[in-house]
XYZ file of C-alpha atoms in Angstrom:
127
model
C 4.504 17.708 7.929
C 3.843 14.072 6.669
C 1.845 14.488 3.521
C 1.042 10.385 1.832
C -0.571 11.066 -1.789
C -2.134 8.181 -3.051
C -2.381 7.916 -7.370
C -3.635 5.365 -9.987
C -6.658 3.711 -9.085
C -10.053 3.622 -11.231
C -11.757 1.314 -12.994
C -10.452 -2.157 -14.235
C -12.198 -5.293 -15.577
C -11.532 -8.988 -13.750
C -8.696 -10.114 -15.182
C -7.245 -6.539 -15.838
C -4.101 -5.008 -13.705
C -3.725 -0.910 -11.864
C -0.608 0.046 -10.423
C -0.784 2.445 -7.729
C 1.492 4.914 -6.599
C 2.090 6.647 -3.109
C 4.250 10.135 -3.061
C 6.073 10.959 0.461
C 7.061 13.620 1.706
C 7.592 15.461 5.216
C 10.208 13.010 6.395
C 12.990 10.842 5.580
C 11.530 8.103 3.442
C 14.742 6.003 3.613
C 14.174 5.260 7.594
C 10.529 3.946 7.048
C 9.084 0.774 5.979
C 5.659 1.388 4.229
C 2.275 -0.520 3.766
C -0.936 -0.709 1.473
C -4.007 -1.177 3.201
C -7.966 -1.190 1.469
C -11.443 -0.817 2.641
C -14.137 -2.373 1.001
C -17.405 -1.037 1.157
C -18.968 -1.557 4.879
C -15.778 -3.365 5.778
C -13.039 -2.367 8.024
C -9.464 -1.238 6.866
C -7.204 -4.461 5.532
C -3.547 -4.656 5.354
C -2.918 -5.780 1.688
C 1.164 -5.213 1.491
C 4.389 -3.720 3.257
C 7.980 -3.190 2.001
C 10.941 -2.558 3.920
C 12.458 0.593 4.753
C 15.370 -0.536 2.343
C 12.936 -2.812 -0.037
C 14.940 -5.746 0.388
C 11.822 -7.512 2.380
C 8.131 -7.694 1.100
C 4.824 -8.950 2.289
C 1.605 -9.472 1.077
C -1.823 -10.397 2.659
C -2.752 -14.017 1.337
C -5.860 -12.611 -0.726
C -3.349 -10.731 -2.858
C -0.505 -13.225 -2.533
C 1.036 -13.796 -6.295
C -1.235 -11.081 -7.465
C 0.120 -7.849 -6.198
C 4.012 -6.617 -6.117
C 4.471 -3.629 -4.062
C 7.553 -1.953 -4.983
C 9.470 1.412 -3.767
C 12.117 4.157 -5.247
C 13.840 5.430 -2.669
C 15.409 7.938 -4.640
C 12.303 9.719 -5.956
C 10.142 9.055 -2.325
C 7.668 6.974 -3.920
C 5.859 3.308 -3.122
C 3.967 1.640 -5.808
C 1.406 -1.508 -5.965
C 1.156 -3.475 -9.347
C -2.237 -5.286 -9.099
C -2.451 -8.300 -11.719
C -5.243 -10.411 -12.158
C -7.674 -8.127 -10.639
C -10.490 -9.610 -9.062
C -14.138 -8.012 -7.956
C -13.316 -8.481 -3.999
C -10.287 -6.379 -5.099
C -12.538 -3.194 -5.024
C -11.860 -0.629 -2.229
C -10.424 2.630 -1.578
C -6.513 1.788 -1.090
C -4.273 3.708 1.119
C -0.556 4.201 2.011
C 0.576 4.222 5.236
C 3.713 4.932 7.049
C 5.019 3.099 9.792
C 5.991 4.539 12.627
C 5.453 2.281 15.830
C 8.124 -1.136 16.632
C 10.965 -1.228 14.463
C 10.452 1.407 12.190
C 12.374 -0.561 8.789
C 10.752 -3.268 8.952
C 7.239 -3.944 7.803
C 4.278 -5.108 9.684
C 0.945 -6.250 9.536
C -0.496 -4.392 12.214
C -2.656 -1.258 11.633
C -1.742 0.329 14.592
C 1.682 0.241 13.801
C 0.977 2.973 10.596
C 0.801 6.560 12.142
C 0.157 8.266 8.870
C -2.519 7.008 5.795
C -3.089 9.203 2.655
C -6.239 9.887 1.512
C -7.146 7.052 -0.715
C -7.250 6.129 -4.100
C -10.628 4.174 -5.626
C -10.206 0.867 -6.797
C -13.170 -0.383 -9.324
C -13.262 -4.217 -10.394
C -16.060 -4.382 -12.768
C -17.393 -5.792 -16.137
């Protein structure tokens, strides 16, 4: 079965950087493009970043434009998110989705699009 395991978040000043990490598994990684998306408290779920199935294309909500650099290793499964310049509105519980609605390699920004999310990973930006 699809398992997405979010890793990497925690606390971080302003100004400080978190790199996340996603592990797939349950189906063939190589055919998917994959997203970040975050939920601030009392908010509803935001798409933050997607990658292409290959990695050549990558996207990024304008909040986190220049900021964030999501990344992938198709080799070991995995998806990452390097977070720079980490601001408070940055805090939420982030989550890795896998696309699986539309054309499957490339990346979107719809939601609906994802038919698999991991469980989270906490995101703290604090002094």
């Amino acid at each position: 079965q699809v398992q997405l395991v979010e890793s990497g978040g925690g606390l971080a000043q302003p100004g400080g950087s978190l790199r996340l990490s996603c592990a797939a598994s349950g189906f063939t990684f190589t055919n998917f493009a994959m997203s970040w998306a975050r939920q601030a408290p009392g908010k509803g779920l935001e798409w933050v970043s997607g990658i292409s199935s290959d990695g050549s294309d990558t996207y990024y909500a304008d909040s986190v434009k220049g900021r964030f650099t999501i990344s992938r290793d198709n080799a070991k499964n995995t998806v990452s998110l390097q977070m720079n310049s980490l601001k408070p509105e940055d805090t939420a519980l982030y989550y890795c989705g896998k696309k699986g609605r539309g054309s499957t390699e490339v990346a979107g920004t719809s939601l609906v699009d994802y038919d698999y999310w991991g469980q989270g990973t906490q995101v703290t930006v604090s002094s």
